Amino acid sequence: MYFPVVVILTSLVSVDTSAPRTFLWQEVGNPSCVRCCGASDEPAEPPKKSRVKEYVVHPMPRVQPRIEMSILKGDKGELGGKGPPGVSGKEGERGSQGSQGFKGQKGHTGPPGYSCKIQYSAFSVARRKSLHSTEYYQTVVFDTAFVNLYDHFNMFSGTFVCYIPGIYFFNLNVHTWNLKETYLHIMKNNEETVILYAQPSDRSIMQSQSLMLQLKEKDEVYVRMFKRERENAIYNDETDVYIIFNGHLIKEMDD
């Protein structure tokens, strides 16, 4: 006796169960029924071959594509431009102090320095004409300047203007007039500081007054006379000088 053999083809390619499948026709042997027992010892007739067609499912091999990167790689591009700066980061913590460095070489001798600048202010002015008070308050104006450093004394207004704050010394000399009163003040801004006074007399005499003042910048100092019931006047002739006003800086100070 012999039995039909079923031939199964095995693919050498790896298969995936989820891959699509193909249906193929395949003929297989189908044995007929054989009598296995009987009264006679004669062998039974060999079975007749019959061919049956059926569907056999063979899975299709799954193809995995592979890309060769060396073939697809292009040429190297040009270098791009510099981008904008990024946002500044947070300031880091202060690091520890480093080790002490080596002592440097001695430097060259520098140029000689300048001495401290000392500022000065001084004036000495005079009036060559006599003066009678015609107004209640009248500033004495001077017509001659012996010293007027940096023009701190205004000859048109008869006023000294302080440009260097500090302590100043002032002195006023006048000549009285016979039988007339002499009444003057040395003024600081609108304040009467000291008075120079002489009563009427049948003789004319020299009178003097002096003081020190601490001045700020833009302070003004001047001589003022004013009219009272009696006639107020100071005397001077055409040849000599009797009416003199002096002032100078003693010590410079901060405002």
CSV table of N, CA, C and O in Angstrom, one decimal, residues 32-118:
chain,number,residue,atom,x,y,z
A,32,SER,N,-9.3,6.3,-1.9
A,32,SER,CA,-10.6,5.7,-1.9
A,32,SER,C,-10.7,4.8,-0.7
A,32,SER,O,-9.8,4.4,0.0
A,33,CYS,N,-11.9,4.4,-0.4
A,33,CYS,CA,-12.1,3.5,0.8
A,33,CYS,C,-11.6,2.1,0.4
A,33,CYS,O,-11.8,1.6,-0.7
A,34,VAL,N,-11.0,1.5,1.4
A,34,VAL,CA,-10.3,0.2,1.2
A,34,VAL,C,-11.0,-0.8,2.2
A,34,VAL,O,-11.1,-0.5,3.3
A,35,ARG,N,-11.3,-1.9,1.6
A,35,ARG,CA,-11.9,-2.9,2.5
A,35,ARG,C,-10.8,-3.6,3.2
A,35,ARG,O,-9.8,-4.2,2.7
A,36,CYS,N,-10.9,-3.6,4.6
A,36,CYS,CA,-9.9,-4.1,5.4
A,36,CYS,C,-10.1,-5.5,5.9
A,36,CYS,O,-9.3,-6.2,6.4
A,37,CYS,N,-11.3,-5.9,5.8
A,37,CYS,CA,-11.5,-7.3,6.3
A,37,CYS,C,-12.6,-7.9,5.3
A,37,CYS,O,-13.5,-7.3,4.9
A,38,GLY,N,-12.4,-9.2,5.2
A,38,GLY,CA,-13.4,-9.8,4.3
A,38,GLY,C,-13.2,-11.4,4.4
A,38,GLY,O,-12.3,-11.9,5.1
A,39,ALA,N,-14.1,-12.0,3.7
A,39,ALA,CA,-14.1,-13.5,3.9
A,39,ALA,C,-13.0,-14.1,3.0
A,39,ALA,O,-12.5,-15.1,3.4
A,40,SER,N,-12.7,-13.4,2.0
A,40,SER,CA,-11.6,-13.9,1.1
A,40,SER,C,-10.3,-13.4,1.5
A,40,SER,O,-10.2,-12.3,2.0
A,41,ASP,N,-9.3,-14.1,1.3
A,41,ASP,CA,-7.9,-13.7,1.6
A,41,ASP,C,-7.3,-13.0,0.4
A,41,ASP,O,-6.1,-12.6,0.4
A,42,GLU,N,-8.1,-12.8,-0.7
A,42,GLU,CA,-7.6,-12.2,-1.8
A,42,GLU,C,-7.4,-10.7,-1.6
A,42,GLU,O,-8.2,-10.1,-0.9
A,43,PRO,N,-6.3,-10.2,-2.0
A,43,PRO,CA,-6.1,-8.8,-1.8
A,43,PRO,C,-7.1,-8.0,-2.5
A,43,PRO,O,-7.6,-8.3,-3.6
A,44,ALA,N,-7.4,-7.0,-1.9
A,44,ALA,CA,-8.3,-6.0,-2.5
A,44,ALA,C,-7.7,-5.3,-3.6
A,44,ALA,O,-6.5,-5.2,-3.7
A,45,GLU,N,-8.5,-4.8,-4.5
A,45,GLU,CA,-8.0,-4.0,-5.6
A,45,GLU,C,-7.4,-2.7,-5.1
A,45,GLU,O,-7.9,-2.1,-4.2
A,46,PRO,N,-6.3,-2.3,-5.7
A,46,PRO,CA,-5.7,-1.0,-5.3
A,46,PRO,C,-6.6,0.1,-5.5
A,46,PRO,O,-7.4,0.1,-6.5
A,47,PRO,N,-6.5,1.0,-4.7
A,47,PRO,CA,-7.4,2.2,-4.8
A,47,PRO,C,-7.1,3.0,-6.1
A,47,PRO,O,-6.0,3.1,-6.5
A,48,LYS,N,-8.1,3.6,-6.5
A,48,LYS,CA,-8.0,4.4,-7.7
A,48,LYS,C,-7.6,5.9,-7.3
A,48,LYS,O,-8.2,6.3,-6.2
A,49,LYS,N,-6.8,6.4,-8.0
A,49,LYS,CA,-6.4,7.8,-7.7
A,49,LYS,C,-7.5,8.7,-8.2
A,49,LYS,O,-8.0,8.6,-9.3
A,50,SER,N,-7.7,9.7,-7.3
A,50,SER,CA,-8.6,10.7,-7.7
A,50,SER,C,-8.0,12.1,-7.4
A,50,SER,O,-7.3,12.2,-6.3
A,51,ARG,N,-8.2,13.0,-8.2
A,51,ARG,CA,-7.6,14.3,-7.9
A,51,ARG,C,-8.6,15.3,-7.5
A,51,ARG,O,-9.6,15.4,-8.1
A,52,VAL,N,-8.2,16.0,-6.4
A,52,VAL,CA,-9.1,17.0,-5.9
A,52,VAL,C,-8.4,18.3,-5.8
A,52,VAL,O,-7.2,18.4,-5.4
A,53,LYS,N,-9.1,19.3,-6.3
A,53,LYS,CA,-8.5,20.7,-6.2
A,53,LYS,C,-9.0,21.5,-5.0
A,53,LYS,O,-10.2,21.5,-4.7
A,54,GLU,N,-8.0,22.1,-4.3
A,54,GLU,CA,-8.4,22.9,-3.1
A,54,GLU,C,-7.5,24.1,-3.1
A,54,GLU,O,-6.4,24.1,-3.7
A,55,TYR,N,-8.0,25.1,-2.3
A,55,TYR,CA,-7.2,26.3,-2.1
A,55,TYR,C,-6.2,26.1,-1.0
A,55,TYR,O,-6.6,25.7,0.1
A,56,VAL,N,-5.0,26.4,-1.3
A,56,VAL,CA,-3.9,26.4,-0.2
A,56,VAL,C,-3.4,27.9,-0.1
A,56,VAL,O,-3.1,28.5,-1.1
A,57,VAL,N,-3.4,28.3,1.1
A,57,VAL,CA,-3.1,29.7,1.4
A,57,VAL,C,-1.6,29.8,1.7
A,57,VAL,O,-1.0,29.1,2.6
A,58,HIS,N,-0.9,30.6,0.8
A,58,HIS,CA,0.5,30.9,1.0
A,58,HIS,C,0.7,32.4,1.3
A,58,HIS,O,0.4,33.2,0.4
A,59,PRO,N,1.3,32.7,2.4
A,59,PRO,CA,1.5,34.2,2.7
A,59,PRO,C,2.6,34.7,1.8
A,59,PRO,O,3.6,34.1,1.5
A,60,MET,N,2.3,36.0,1.3
A,60,MET,CA,3.3,36.7,0.5
A,60,MET,C,4.4,37.2,1.3
A,60,MET,O,4.2,37.7,2.4
A,61,PRO,N,5.6,37.2,0.8
A,61,PRO,CA,6.8,37.8,1.6
A,61,PRO,C,6.6,39.3,1.7
A,61,PRO,O,6.2,39.9,0.7
A,62,ARG,N,7.0,39.8,2.8
A,62,ARG,CA,6.9,41.3,3.1
A,62,ARG,C,8.2,41.9,2.7
A,62,ARG,O,9.3,41.5,3.1
A,63,VAL,N,8.1,42.9,1.8
A,63,VAL,CA,9.3,43.6,1.3
A,63,VAL,C,9.6,44.8,2.2
A,63,VAL,O,8.7,45.7,2.3
A,64,GLN,N,10.7,44.9,2.8
A,64,GLN,CA,11.1,46.1,3.6
A,64,GLN,C,12.0,47.0,2.7
A,64,GLN,O,13.2,46.6,2.5
A,65,PRO,N,11.6,48.2,2.3
A,65,PRO,CA,12.4,49.0,1.5
A,65,PRO,C,13.6,49.6,2.3
A,65,PRO,O,13.5,49.9,3.5
A,66,ARG,N,14.7,49.8,1.7
A,66,ARG,CA,15.9,50.3,2.3
A,66,ARG,C,16.4,51.5,1.4
A,66,ARG,O,16.6,51.3,0.2
A,67,ILE,N,16.6,52.6,2.1
A,67,ILE,CA,17.1,53.8,1.4
A,67,ILE,C,18.6,54.0,1.6
A,67,ILE,O,19.1,54.0,2.7
A,68,GLU,N,19.3,54.1,0.5
A,68,GLU,CA,20.7,54.3,0.6
A,68,GLU,C,21.0,55.8,0.8
A,68,GLU,O,20.8,56.6,-0.2
A,69,MET,N,21.4,56.2,2.0
A,69,MET,CA,21.5,57.7,2.3
A,69,MET,C,22.7,58.3,1.6
A,69,MET,O,22.6,59.5,1.2
A,70,SER,N,23.7,57.5,1.3
A,70,SER,CA,24.8,58.1,0.6
A,70,SER,C,24.5,58.5,-0.8
A,70,SER,O,25.1,59.4,-1.4
A,71,ILE,N,23.4,57.9,-1.4
A,71,ILE,CA,23.0,58.3,-2.8
A,71,ILE,C,22.2,59.6,-2.7
A,71,ILE,O,22.3,60.5,-3.6
A,72,LEU,N,21.3,59.7,-1.7
A,72,LEU,CA,20.4,60.9,-1.6
A,72,LEU,C,21.1,62.1,-1.0
A,72,LEU,O,20.6,63.2,-1.1
A,73,LYS,N,22.3,62.0,-0.4
A,73,LYS,CA,22.9,63.1,0.3
A,73,LYS,C,23.4,64.1,-0.8
A,73,LYS,O,24.1,63.8,-1.8
A,74,GLY,N,23.1,65.4,-0.6
A,74,GLY,CA,23.4,66.5,-1.5
A,74,GLY,C,24.8,67.1,-1.2
A,74,GLY,O,25.5,66.7,-0.3
A,75,ASP,N,25.2,68.1,-2.0
A,75,ASP,CA,26.4,68.8,-1.8
A,75,ASP,C,26.3,69.7,-0.5
A,75,ASP,O,25.3,70.1,-0.1
A,76,LYS,N,27.5,70.0,0.1
A,76,LYS,CA,27.6,70.9,1.2
A,76,LYS,C,27.2,72.3,0.9
A,76,LYS,O,27.7,72.9,-0.1
A,77,GLY,N,26.3,72.9,1.7
A,77,GLY,CA,25.8,74.3,1.4
A,77,GLY,C,26.8,75.3,1.9
A,77,GLY,O,27.8,75.0,2.7
A,78,GLU,N,26.5,76.6,1.5
A,78,GLU,CA,27.4,77.7,2.0
A,78,GLU,C,27.1,78.1,3.4
A,78,GLU,O,26.0,77.9,3.9
A,79,LEU,N,28.1,78.7,4.1
A,79,LEU,CA,27.9,79.2,5.4
A,79,LEU,C,26.9,80.3,5.5
A,79,LEU,O,27.0,81.3,4.8
A,80,GLY,N,25.9,80.2,6.4
A,80,GLY,CA,24.9,81.3,6.6
A,80,GLY,C,25.5,82.5,7.3
A,80,GLY,O,26.6,82.4,7.9
A,81,GLY,N,24.7,83.6,7.2
A,81,GLY,CA,25.1,84.8,7.9
A,81,GLY,C,25.0,84.7,9.4
A,81,GLY,O,24.3,83.8,10.0
A,82,LYS,N,25.6,85.6,10.1
A,82,LYS,CA,25.6,85.6,11.6
A,82,LYS,C,24.2,86.1,12.1
A,82,LYS,O,23.6,87.0,11.6
A,83,GLY,N,23.6,85.3,13.0
A,83,GLY,CA,22.3,85.6,13.5
A,83,GLY,C,22.3,86.7,14.5
A,83,GLY,O,23.4,87.2,15.0
A,84,PRO,N,21.2,87.2,14.9
A,84,PRO,CA,21.1,88.3,15.9
A,84,PRO,C,21.6,87.8,17.3
A,84,PRO,O,21.4,86.6,17.6
A,85,PRO,N,22.1,88.7,18.2
A,85,PRO,CA,22.5,88.2,19.5
A,85,PRO,C,21.3,87.7,20.3
A,85,PRO,O,20.2,88.3,20.2
A,86,GLY,N,21.5,86.8,21.1
A,86,GLY,CA,20.5,86.3,22.0
A,86,GLY,C,20.3,87.1,23.2
A,86,GLY,O,21.0,88.1,23.4
A,87,VAL,N,19.3,86.8,24.0
A,87,VAL,CA,19.0,87.5,25.2
A,87,VAL,C,20.1,87.3,26.2
A,87,VAL,O,20.6,86.1,26.4
A,88,SER,N,20.5,88.3,26.9
A,88,SER,CA,21.5,88.2,27.9
A,88,SER,C,21.1,87.3,29.1
A,88,SER,O,19.9,87.4,29.5
A,89,GLY,N,21.9,86.4,29.5
A,89,GLY,CA,21.6,85.5,30.6
A,89,GLY,C,21.7,86.2,32.0
A,89,GLY,O,22.1,87.4,32.1
A,90,LYS,N,21.3,85.5,33.0
A,90,LYS,CA,21.4,86.1,34.3
A,90,LYS,C,22.8,86.2,34.8
A,90,LYS,O,23.7,85.4,34.4
A,91,GLU,N,23.1,87.2,35.6
A,91,GLU,CA,24.4,87.3,36.1
A,91,GLU,C,24.8,86.2,37.1
A,91,GLU,O,24.0,85.8,37.9
A,92,GLY,N,25.9,85.7,36.8
A,92,GLY,CA,26.3,84.5,37.7
A,92,GLY,C,26.8,85.0,39.0
A,92,GLY,O,27.0,86.1,39.3
A,93,GLU,N,27.0,84.0,39.9
A,93,GLU,CA,27.5,84.3,41.2
A,93,GLU,C,29.0,84.7,41.1
A,93,GLU,O,29.7,84.3,40.2
A,94,ARG,N,29.3,85.5,42.1
A,94,ARG,CA,30.7,86.0,42.2
A,94,ARG,C,31.6,84.8,42.6
A,94,ARG,O,31.4,84.1,43.5
A,95,GLY,N,32.7,84.7,41.8
A,95,GLY,CA,33.6,83.6,42.1
A,95,GLY,C,34.5,83.9,43.2
A,95,GLY,O,34.5,85.0,43.8
A,96,SER,N,35.2,82.9,43.7
A,96,SER,CA,36.1,83.1,44.8
A,96,SER,C,37.3,83.8,44.4
A,96,SER,O,37.7,83.9,43.2
A,97,GLN,N,38.0,84.5,45.3
A,97,GLN,CA,39.1,85.3,45.0
A,97,GLN,C,40.3,84.4,44.6
A,97,GLN,O,40.6,83.4,45.2
A,98,GLY,N,40.9,84.9,43.5
A,98,GLY,CA,42.0,84.2,43.0
A,98,GLY,C,43.3,84.3,43.8
A,98,GLY,O,43.4,85.2,44.7
A,99,SER,N,44.3,83.6,43.4
A,99,SER,CA,45.6,83.7,44.1
A,99,SER,C,46.3,85.0,43.8
A,99,SER,O,46.0,85.6,42.7
A,100,GLN,N,47.1,85.5,44.7
A,100,GLN,CA,47.8,86.8,44.5
A,100,GLN,C,48.8,86.7,43.4
A,100,GLN,O,49.6,85.7,43.3
A,101,GLY,N,48.8,87.7,42.5
A,101,GLY,CA,49.7,87.7,41.4
A,101,GLY,C,51.1,88.1,41.7
A,101,GLY,O,51.4,88.5,42.9
A,102,PHE,N,52.0,88.1,40.7
A,102,PHE,CA,53.3,88.6,41.0
A,102,PHE,C,53.4,90.1,41.0
A,102,PHE,O,52.6,90.8,40.4
A,103,LYS,N,54.3,90.6,41.7
A,103,LYS,CA,54.5,92.0,41.8
A,103,LYS,C,55.0,92.6,40.5
A,103,LYS,O,55.9,92.0,39.9
A,104,GLY,N,54.4,93.7,40.0
A,104,GLY,CA,54.8,94.3,38.8
A,104,GLY,C,56.0,95.1,38.9
A,104,GLY,O,56.6,95.4,40.0
A,105,GLN,N,56.5,95.6,37.7
A,105,GLN,CA,57.7,96.4,37.7
A,105,GLN,C,57.4,97.8,38.0
A,105,GLN,O,56.2,98.3,37.9
A,106,LYS,N,58.4,98.5,38.5
A,106,LYS,CA,58.2,99.9,38.9
A,106,LYS,C,57.9,100.8,37.7
A,106,LYS,O,58.6,100.6,36.6
A,107,GLY,N,56.9,101.7,37.8
A,107,GLY,CA,56.6,102.5,36.7
A,107,GLY,C,57.5,103.7,36.5
A,107,GLY,O,58.4,103.9,37.3
A,108,HIS,N,57.3,104.4,35.3
A,108,HIS,CA,58.2,105.6,35.0
A,108,HIS,C,57.7,106.8,35.9
A,108,HIS,O,56.6,106.9,36.3
A,109,THR,N,58.6,107.7,36.0
A,109,THR,CA,58.3,108.9,36.8
A,109,THR,C,57.4,109.8,35.9
A,109,THR,O,57.6,110.0,34.7
A,110,GLY,N,56.3,110.2,36.5
A,110,GLY,CA,55.3,111.1,35.8
A,110,GLY,C,55.7,112.5,35.7
A,110,GLY,O,56.7,112.9,36.3
A,111,PRO,N,55.0,113.3,34.9
A,111,PRO,CA,55.3,114.7,34.7
A,111,PRO,C,55.0,115.5,35.9
A,111,PRO,O,54.2,115.1,36.8
A,112,PRO,N,55.7,116.6,36.1
A,112,PRO,CA,55.4,117.4,37.3
A,112,PRO,C,54.0,117.9,37.4
A,112,PRO,O,53.4,118.3,36.3
A,113,GLY,N,53.4,118.0,38.5
A,113,GLY,CA,52.0,118.4,38.7
A,113,GLY,C,51.9,119.9,38.8
A,113,GLY,O,53.0,120.7,38.8
A,114,TYR,N,50.7,120.4,38.8
A,114,TYR,CA,50.4,121.8,38.9
A,114,TYR,C,50.1,122.2,40.3
A,114,TYR,O,49.4,121.5,41.0
A,115,SER,N,50.5,123.3,40.7
A,115,SER,CA,50.2,123.8,42.1
A,115,SER,C,48.8,124.2,42.1
A,115,SER,O,48.1,124.5,41.1
A,116,CYS,N,48.2,124.2,43.3
A,116,CYS,CA,46.8,124.5,43.5
A,116,CYS,C,46.6,125.9,43.1
A,116,CYS,O,47.3,126.9,43.4
A,117,LYS,N,45.5,126.1,42.4
A,117,LYS,CA,45.1,127.5,41.9
A,117,LYS,C,44.6,128.3,43.0
A,117,LYS,O,43.6,127.9,43.6
A,118,ILE,N,45.2,129.4,43.3
A,118,ILE,CA,44.7,130.4,44.3
A,118,ILE,C,44.0,131.5,43.6
A,118,ILE,O,44.5,132.1,42.7
